[in-house]
Coordinates of C-alpha atoms and ligand atoms in Angstrom, one line a residue:
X322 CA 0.0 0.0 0.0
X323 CA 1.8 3.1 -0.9
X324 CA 0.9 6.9 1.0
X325 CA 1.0 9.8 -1.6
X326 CA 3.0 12.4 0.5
X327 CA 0.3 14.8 2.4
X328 CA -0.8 17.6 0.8
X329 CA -2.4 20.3 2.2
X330 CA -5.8 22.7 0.2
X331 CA -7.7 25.4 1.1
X332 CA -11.5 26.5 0.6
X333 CA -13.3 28.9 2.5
X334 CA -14.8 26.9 4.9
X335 CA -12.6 24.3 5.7
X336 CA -8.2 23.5 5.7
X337 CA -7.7 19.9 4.0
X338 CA -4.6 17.8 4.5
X339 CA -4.8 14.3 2.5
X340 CA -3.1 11.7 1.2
X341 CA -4.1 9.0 -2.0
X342 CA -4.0 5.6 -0.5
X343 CA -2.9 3.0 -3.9
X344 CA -3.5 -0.7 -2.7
X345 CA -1.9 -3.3 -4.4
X346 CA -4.2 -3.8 -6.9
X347 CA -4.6 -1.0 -8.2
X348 CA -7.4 0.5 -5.9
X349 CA -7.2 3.8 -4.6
X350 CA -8.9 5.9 -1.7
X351 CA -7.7 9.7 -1.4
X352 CA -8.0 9.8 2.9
X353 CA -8.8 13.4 4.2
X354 CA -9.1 15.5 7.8
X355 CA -10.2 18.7 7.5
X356 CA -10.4 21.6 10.2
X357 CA -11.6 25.0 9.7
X358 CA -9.6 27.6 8.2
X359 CA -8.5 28.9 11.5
X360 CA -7.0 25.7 12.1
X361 CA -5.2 25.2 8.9
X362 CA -1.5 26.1 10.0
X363 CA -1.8 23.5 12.6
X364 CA -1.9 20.7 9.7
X365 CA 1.1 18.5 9.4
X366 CA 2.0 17.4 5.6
X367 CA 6.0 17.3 6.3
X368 CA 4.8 13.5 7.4
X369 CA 2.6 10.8 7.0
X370 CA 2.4 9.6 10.6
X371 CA -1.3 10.5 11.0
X372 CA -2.0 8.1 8.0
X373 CA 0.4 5.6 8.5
X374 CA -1.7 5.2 12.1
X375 CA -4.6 4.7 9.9
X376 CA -3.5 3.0 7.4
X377 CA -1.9 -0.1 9.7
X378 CA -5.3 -2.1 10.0
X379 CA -6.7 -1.7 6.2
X380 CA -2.4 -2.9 5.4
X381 CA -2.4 -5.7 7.8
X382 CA -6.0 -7.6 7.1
X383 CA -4.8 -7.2 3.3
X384 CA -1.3 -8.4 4.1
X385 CA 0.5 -5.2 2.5
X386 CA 3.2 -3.3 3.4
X387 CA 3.3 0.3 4.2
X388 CA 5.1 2.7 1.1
X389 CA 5.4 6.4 2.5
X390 CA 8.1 9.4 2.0
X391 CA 8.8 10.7 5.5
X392 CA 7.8 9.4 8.3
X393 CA 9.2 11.0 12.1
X394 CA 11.3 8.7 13.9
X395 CA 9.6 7.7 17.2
X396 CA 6.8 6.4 15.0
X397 CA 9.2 4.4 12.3
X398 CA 11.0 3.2 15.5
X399 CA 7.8 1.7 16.8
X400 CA 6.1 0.6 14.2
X401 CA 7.4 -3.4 14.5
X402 CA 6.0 -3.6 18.0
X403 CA 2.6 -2.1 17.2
X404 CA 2.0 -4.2 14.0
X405 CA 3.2 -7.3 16.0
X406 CA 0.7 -6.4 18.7
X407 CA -2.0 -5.5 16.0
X408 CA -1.0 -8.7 14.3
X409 CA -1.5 -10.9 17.2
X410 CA -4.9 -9.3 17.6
X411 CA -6.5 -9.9 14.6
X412 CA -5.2 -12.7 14.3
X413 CA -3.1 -11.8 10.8
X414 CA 0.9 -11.6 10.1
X415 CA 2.9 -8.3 10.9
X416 CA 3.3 -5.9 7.6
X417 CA 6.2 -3.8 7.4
X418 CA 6.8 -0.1 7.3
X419 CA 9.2 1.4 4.1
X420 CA 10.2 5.0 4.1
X421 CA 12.3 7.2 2.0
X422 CA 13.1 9.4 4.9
X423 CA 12.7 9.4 8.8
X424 CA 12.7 12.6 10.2
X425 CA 13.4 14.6 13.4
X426 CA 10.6 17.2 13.6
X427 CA 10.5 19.9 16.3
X428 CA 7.3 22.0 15.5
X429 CA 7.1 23.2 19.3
X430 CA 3.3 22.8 20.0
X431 CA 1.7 24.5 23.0
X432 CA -2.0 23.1 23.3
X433 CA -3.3 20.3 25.7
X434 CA -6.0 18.8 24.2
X435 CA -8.7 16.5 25.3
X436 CA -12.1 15.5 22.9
X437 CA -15.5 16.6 23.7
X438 CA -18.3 15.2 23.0
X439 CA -20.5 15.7 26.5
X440 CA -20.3 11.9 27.4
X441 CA -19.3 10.7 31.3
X442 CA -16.1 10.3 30.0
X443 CA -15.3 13.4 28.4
X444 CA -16.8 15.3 30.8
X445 CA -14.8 13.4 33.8
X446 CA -12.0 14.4 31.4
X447 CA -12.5 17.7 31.6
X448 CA -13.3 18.5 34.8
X449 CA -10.3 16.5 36.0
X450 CA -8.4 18.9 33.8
X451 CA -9.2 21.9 34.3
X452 CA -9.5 22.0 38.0
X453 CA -7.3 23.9 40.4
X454 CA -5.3 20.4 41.9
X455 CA -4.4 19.6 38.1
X456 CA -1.0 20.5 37.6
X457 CA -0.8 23.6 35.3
X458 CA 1.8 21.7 32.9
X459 CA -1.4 19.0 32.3
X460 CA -4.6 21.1 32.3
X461 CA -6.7 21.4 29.3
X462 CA -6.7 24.6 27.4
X463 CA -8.1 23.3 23.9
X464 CA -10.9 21.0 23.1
X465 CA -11.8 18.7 20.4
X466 CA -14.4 17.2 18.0
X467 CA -13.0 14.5 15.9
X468 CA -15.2 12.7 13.1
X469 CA -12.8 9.6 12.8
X470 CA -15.4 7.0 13.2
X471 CA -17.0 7.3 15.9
X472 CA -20.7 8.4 14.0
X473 CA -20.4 5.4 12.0
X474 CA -19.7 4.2 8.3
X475 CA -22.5 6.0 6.7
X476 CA -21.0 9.0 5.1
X477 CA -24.3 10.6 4.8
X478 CA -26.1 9.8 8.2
X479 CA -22.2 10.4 9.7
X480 CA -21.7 14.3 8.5
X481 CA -25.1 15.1 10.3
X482 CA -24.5 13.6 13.5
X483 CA -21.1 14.9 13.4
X484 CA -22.4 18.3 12.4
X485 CA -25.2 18.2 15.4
X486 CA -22.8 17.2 17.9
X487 CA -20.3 19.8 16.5
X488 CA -23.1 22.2 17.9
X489 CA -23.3 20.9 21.4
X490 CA -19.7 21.1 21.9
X491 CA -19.2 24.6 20.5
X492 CA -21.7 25.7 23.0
X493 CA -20.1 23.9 26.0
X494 CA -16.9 25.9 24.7
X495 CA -18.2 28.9 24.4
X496 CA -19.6 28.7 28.1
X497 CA -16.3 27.5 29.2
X498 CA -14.1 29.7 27.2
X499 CA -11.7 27.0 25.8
X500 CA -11.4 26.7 21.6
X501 CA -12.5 24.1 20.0
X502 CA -11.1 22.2 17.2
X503 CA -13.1 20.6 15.0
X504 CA -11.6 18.0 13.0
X505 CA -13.8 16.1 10.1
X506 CA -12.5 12.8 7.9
X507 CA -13.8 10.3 5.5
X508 CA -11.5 7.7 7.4
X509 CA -14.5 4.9 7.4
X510 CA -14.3 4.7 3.7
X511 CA -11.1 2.5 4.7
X512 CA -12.4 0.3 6.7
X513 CA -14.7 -1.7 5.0
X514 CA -13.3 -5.2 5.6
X515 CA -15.1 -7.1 7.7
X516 CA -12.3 -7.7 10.6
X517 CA -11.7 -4.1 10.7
X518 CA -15.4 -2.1 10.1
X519 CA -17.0 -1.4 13.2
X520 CA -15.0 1.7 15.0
X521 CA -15.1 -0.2 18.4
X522 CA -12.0 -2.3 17.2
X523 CA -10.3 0.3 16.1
X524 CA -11.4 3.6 18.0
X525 CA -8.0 4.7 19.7
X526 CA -5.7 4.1 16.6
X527 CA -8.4 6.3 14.3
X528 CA -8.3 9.2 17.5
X529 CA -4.6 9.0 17.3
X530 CA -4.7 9.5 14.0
X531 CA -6.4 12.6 14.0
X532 CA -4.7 13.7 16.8
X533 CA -1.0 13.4 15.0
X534 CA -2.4 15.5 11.6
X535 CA -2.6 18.1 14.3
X536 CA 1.0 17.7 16.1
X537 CA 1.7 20.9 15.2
X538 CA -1.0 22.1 18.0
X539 CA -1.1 19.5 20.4
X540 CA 1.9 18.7 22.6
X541 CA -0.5 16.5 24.6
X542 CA -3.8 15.0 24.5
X543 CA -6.0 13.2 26.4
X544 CA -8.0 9.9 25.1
X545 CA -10.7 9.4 28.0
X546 CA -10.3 5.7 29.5
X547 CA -13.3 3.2 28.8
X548 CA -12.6 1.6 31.9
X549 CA -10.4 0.7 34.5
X550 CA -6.5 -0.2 33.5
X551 CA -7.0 -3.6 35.1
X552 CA -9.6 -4.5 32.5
X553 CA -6.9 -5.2 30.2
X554 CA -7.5 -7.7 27.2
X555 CA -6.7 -8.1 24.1
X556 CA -10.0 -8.2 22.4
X557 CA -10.5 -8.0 18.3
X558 CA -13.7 -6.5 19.0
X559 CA -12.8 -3.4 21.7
X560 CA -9.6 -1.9 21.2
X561 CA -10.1 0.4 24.7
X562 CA -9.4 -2.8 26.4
X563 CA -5.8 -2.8 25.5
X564 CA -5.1 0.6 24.2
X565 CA -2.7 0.9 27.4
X566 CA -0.3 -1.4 26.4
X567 CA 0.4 0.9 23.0
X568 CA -1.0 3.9 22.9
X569 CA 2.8 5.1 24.1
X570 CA 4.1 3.9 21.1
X571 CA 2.2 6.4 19.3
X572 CA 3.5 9.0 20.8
X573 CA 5.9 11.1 18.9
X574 CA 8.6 14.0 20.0
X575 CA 6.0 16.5 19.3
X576 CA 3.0 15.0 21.0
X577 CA 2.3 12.7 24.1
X578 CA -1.4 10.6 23.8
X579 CA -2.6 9.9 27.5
X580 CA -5.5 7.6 28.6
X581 CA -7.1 9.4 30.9
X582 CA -8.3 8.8 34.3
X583 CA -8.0 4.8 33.6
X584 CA -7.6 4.6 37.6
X585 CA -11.8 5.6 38.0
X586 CA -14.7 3.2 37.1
X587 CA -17.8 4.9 35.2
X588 CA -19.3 5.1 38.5
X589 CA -16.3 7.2 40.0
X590 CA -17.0 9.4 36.9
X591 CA -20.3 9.5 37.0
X592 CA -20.3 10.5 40.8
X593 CA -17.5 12.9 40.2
X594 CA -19.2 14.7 36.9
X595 CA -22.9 14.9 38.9
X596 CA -20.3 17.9 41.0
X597 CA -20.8 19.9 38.8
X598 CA -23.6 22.0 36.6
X599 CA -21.6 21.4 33.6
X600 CA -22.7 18.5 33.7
X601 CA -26.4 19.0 34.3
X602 CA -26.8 21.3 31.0
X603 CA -24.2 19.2 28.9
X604 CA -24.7 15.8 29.7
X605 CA -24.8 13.8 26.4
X606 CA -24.1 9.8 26.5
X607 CA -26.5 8.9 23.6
X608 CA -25.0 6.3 21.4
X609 CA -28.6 5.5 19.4
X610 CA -27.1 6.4 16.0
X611 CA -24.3 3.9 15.9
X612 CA -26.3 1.0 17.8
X613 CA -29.0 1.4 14.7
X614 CA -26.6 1.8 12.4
X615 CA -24.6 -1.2 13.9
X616 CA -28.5 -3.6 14.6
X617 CA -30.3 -3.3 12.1
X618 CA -33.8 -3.7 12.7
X619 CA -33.2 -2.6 16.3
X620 CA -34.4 1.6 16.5
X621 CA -33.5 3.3 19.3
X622 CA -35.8 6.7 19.1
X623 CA -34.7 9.8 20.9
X624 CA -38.3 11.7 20.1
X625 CA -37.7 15.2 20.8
X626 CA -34.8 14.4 23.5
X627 CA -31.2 14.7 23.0
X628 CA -30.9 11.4 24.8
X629 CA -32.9 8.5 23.5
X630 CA -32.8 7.2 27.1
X631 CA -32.9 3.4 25.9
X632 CA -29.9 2.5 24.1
X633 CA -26.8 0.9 26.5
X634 CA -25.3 3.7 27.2
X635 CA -28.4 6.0 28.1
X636 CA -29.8 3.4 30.6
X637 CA -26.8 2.6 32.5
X638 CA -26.2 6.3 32.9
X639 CA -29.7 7.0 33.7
X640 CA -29.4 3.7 36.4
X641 CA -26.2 5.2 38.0
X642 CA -27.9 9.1 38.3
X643 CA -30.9 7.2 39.8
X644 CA -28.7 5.3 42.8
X645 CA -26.8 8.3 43.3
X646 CA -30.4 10.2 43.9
X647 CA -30.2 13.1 40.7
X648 CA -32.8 11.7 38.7
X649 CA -34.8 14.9 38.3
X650 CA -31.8 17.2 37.6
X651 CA -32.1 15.4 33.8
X652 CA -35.3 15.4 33.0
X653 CA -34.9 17.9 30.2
X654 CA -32.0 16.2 28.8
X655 CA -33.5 12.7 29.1
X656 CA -37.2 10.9 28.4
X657 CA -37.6 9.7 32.9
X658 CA -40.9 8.3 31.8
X659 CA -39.3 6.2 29.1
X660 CA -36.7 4.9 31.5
X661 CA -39.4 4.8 34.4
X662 CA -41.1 1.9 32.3
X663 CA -37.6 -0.4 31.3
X664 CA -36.5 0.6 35.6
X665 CA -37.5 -3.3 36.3
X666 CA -36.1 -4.7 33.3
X667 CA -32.9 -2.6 33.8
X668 CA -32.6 -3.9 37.4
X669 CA -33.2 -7.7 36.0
X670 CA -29.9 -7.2 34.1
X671 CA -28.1 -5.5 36.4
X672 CA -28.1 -8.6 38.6
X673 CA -28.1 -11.1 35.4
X674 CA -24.9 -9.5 34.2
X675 CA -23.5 -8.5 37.1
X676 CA -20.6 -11.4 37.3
X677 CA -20.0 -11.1 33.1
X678 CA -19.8 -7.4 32.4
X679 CA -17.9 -4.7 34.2
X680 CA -20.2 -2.1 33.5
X681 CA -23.1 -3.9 35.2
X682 CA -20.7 -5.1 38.0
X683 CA -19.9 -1.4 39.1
X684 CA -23.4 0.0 39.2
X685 CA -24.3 -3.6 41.3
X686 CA -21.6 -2.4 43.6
X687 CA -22.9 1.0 44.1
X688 CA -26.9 -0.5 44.4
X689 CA -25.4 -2.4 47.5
X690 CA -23.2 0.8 48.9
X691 CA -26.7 3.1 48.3
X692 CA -28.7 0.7 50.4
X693 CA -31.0 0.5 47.5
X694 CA -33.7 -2.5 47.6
X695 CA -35.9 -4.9 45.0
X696 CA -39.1 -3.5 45.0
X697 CA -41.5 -6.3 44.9
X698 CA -42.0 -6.4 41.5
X699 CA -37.9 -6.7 40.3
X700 CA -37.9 -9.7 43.2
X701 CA -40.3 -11.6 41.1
X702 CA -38.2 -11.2 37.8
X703 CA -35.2 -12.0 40.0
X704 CA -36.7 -15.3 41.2
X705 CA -37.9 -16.1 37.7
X706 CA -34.9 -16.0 36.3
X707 CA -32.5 -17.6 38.7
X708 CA -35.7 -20.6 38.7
X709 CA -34.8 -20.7 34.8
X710 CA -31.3 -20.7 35.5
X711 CA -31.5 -24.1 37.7
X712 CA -31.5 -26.4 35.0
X713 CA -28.6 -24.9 33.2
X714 CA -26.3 -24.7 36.2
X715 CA -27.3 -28.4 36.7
X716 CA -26.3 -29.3 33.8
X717 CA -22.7 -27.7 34.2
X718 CA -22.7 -29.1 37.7
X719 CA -22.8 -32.5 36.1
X720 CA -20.8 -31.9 33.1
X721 CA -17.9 -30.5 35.0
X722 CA -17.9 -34.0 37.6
X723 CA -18.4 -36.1 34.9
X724 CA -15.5 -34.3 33.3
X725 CA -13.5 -35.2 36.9
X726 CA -14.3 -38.7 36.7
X727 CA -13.7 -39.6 32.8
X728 CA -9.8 -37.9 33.4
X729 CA -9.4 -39.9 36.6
X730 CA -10.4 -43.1 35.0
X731 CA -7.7 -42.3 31.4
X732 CA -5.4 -39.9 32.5
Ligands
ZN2183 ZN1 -29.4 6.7 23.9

């Protein structure tokens, strides 16, 4: 796969830098990030680095190696152990990188960065940097909007929710006087094989990527944690899981990438963010786009709310806000009488899910710390389902002693 050496247009609304990806076969994609004009000096064409980063999965499901001109040197001396790591992964052997030159770039950026996009985690990231115990050297004095993925592979359906959420974060900005860069790409269009095309298993290389177009600007920046750092894994399907283990290798002598807070739970988060009335007007953990892009079939409707207040990540905030007693602070963000009705059923797999999934695991910790109780009703679902869960956990009672007996009679 060769990388056509960045190039960097202008229009009057937006600052383009790009680069023509040719694939072996001929195939090409021209790969884009765009800021606004404003922006445009902070765009880095004197490397690829920021398209090498996404260019490593598309190369190593299609077993090509990389072809650039420059490349900086952290990221050409670190490119064997990611693609290793990458390779192991996904299950596919390393690629190499080939470049005509690797450079020693100094271009002196001043900005700390962090993304915005209103959710616990950005907002946790935030608050935590920006407030008076943060070191000055660390605190956050830009924010960001990247469209690297995260809206999903639609190009259509992805500009607009990019666009609307554009609109939230430029208010929260405005109100907290911090710029905001906003930084727009067609990087799905490379990610349409099947190992690679949901942005879940790739999320932190794609935010990378945008965030080392811009290394002229940021000298760090903050990728909120998912979870805790002990959570570590290397799952093909979530790359937050064990983004800790490289996202130092992507690092170069410009910019340092940081997962933040990876020491607090959601909970923590949550508890920490409901502190403050940022939070209260800003509060945005809606993922109903992607989940119906990603279901089909399955339509998560936000009806006149910002937050549809049924998919995942709207009910397990709306759970936590409820044990921690704020509730009615969100009614006008989120539809209470929507998550009043799925309260039971929400409670049912809080306990059901409790031993398999972290999230579920934290907000079961804090129901027991609250005091909180069954009402009557959740008791009943509770019994019902551990009554239907007898027969199964009889069986694997059995299975595992049979197992016992069979390997003491032949081994
Ligand atoms: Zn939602």
């Amino acid at each position: 796969m060769k990388l056509s050496t960045p190039t960097i247009s202008h229009s009057a609304t937006f600052a383009r830098v790009s680069s023509t990806f040719t694939y072996e076969n001929g195939q090409q994609n021209e790969v884009y990030f765009e800021t606004t004009p404003e922006f445009a000096k902070y765009l880095v064409h004197e490397v690829s680095d920021a398209f090498i980063i996404a260019a490593m999965l598309p190369a190593l499901v299609y077993g090509e190696d990389i072809y650039v001109d420059n490349v900086s040197d952290y990221l050409s001396y670190n490119f064997d152990p990611l693609l290793y790591l990458f390779g192991k992964v996904f299950g596919y052997p390393p690629i190499k990188l080939h470049a005509k030159q690797v450079l020693h770039l100094e271009f002196n950026p001043q900005a700390v960065g962090t993304g915005f996009s209103g959710g616990v985690d950005s907002l946790a990231t935030y608050l935590e940097h920006t407030s008076e115990s943060c070191p000055k050297e660390f605190r956050v004095n830009h924010l960001a909007l990247f469209n690297v993925g995260a809206y999903g592979n639609d190009p259509v359906k992805t500009s607009k929710n990019f666009h609307d959420d554009l609109e939230r974060a430029q208010k929260f900005a405005k109100e907290v006087n911090i710029p905001l860069i906003p930084l727009n790409s067609n990087l799905s269009s490379i990610y349409t094989h099947k190992d690679i095309f949901h942005f879940s298993l790739r999320l932190t290389l794609c935010i990378s990527a945008g965030i080392l177009c811009l290394q002229k600007l940021f000298k760090r920046y903050y990728i909120s944690s998912h979870g805790t750092i002990d959570t570590i894994k290397l799952s093909k399907y979530d790359q937050q899981y064990y983004e800790g283990l490289f996202v130092q290798r992507l690092c170069t002598t410009n910019t340092d990438i940081m997962i933040a807070e990876p020491h607090y739970d959601r909970v923590e988060k949550t508890k920490r963010i409901l502190q403050s009335e940022l939070t209260t007007s800003h509060l945005y953990v809606c993922n109903a786009d992607l989940v119906n892009e990603k279901h089909e079939g399955k339509h998560h409707e936000k009806e006149g709310h910002v937050n549809c207040s049924e998919c995942f990540k709207c009910v397990r905030t709306l759970l936590t806000i409820d044990l921690l007693g704020k509730l009615d602070q969100f009614r006008h963000l989120f539809n209470l009488e929507k998550y009043y009705k799925l309260k039971d059923a929400l409670i049912l797999q809080m306990y059901q899910e409790k031993e398999s999934n972290h999230f579920q695991a934290e907000i079961y910790e804090l129901f027991k710390e609250t005091g909180a109780a069954f009402t009557p009703n959740q008791l009943r679902l509770i019994k019902k389902w551990e009554r239907q869960q007898l027969p199964k956990r009889l069986y694997h009672k059995l299975r595992s002693i049979c197992g016992k007996i069979m390997r003491k009679i032949f081994c």
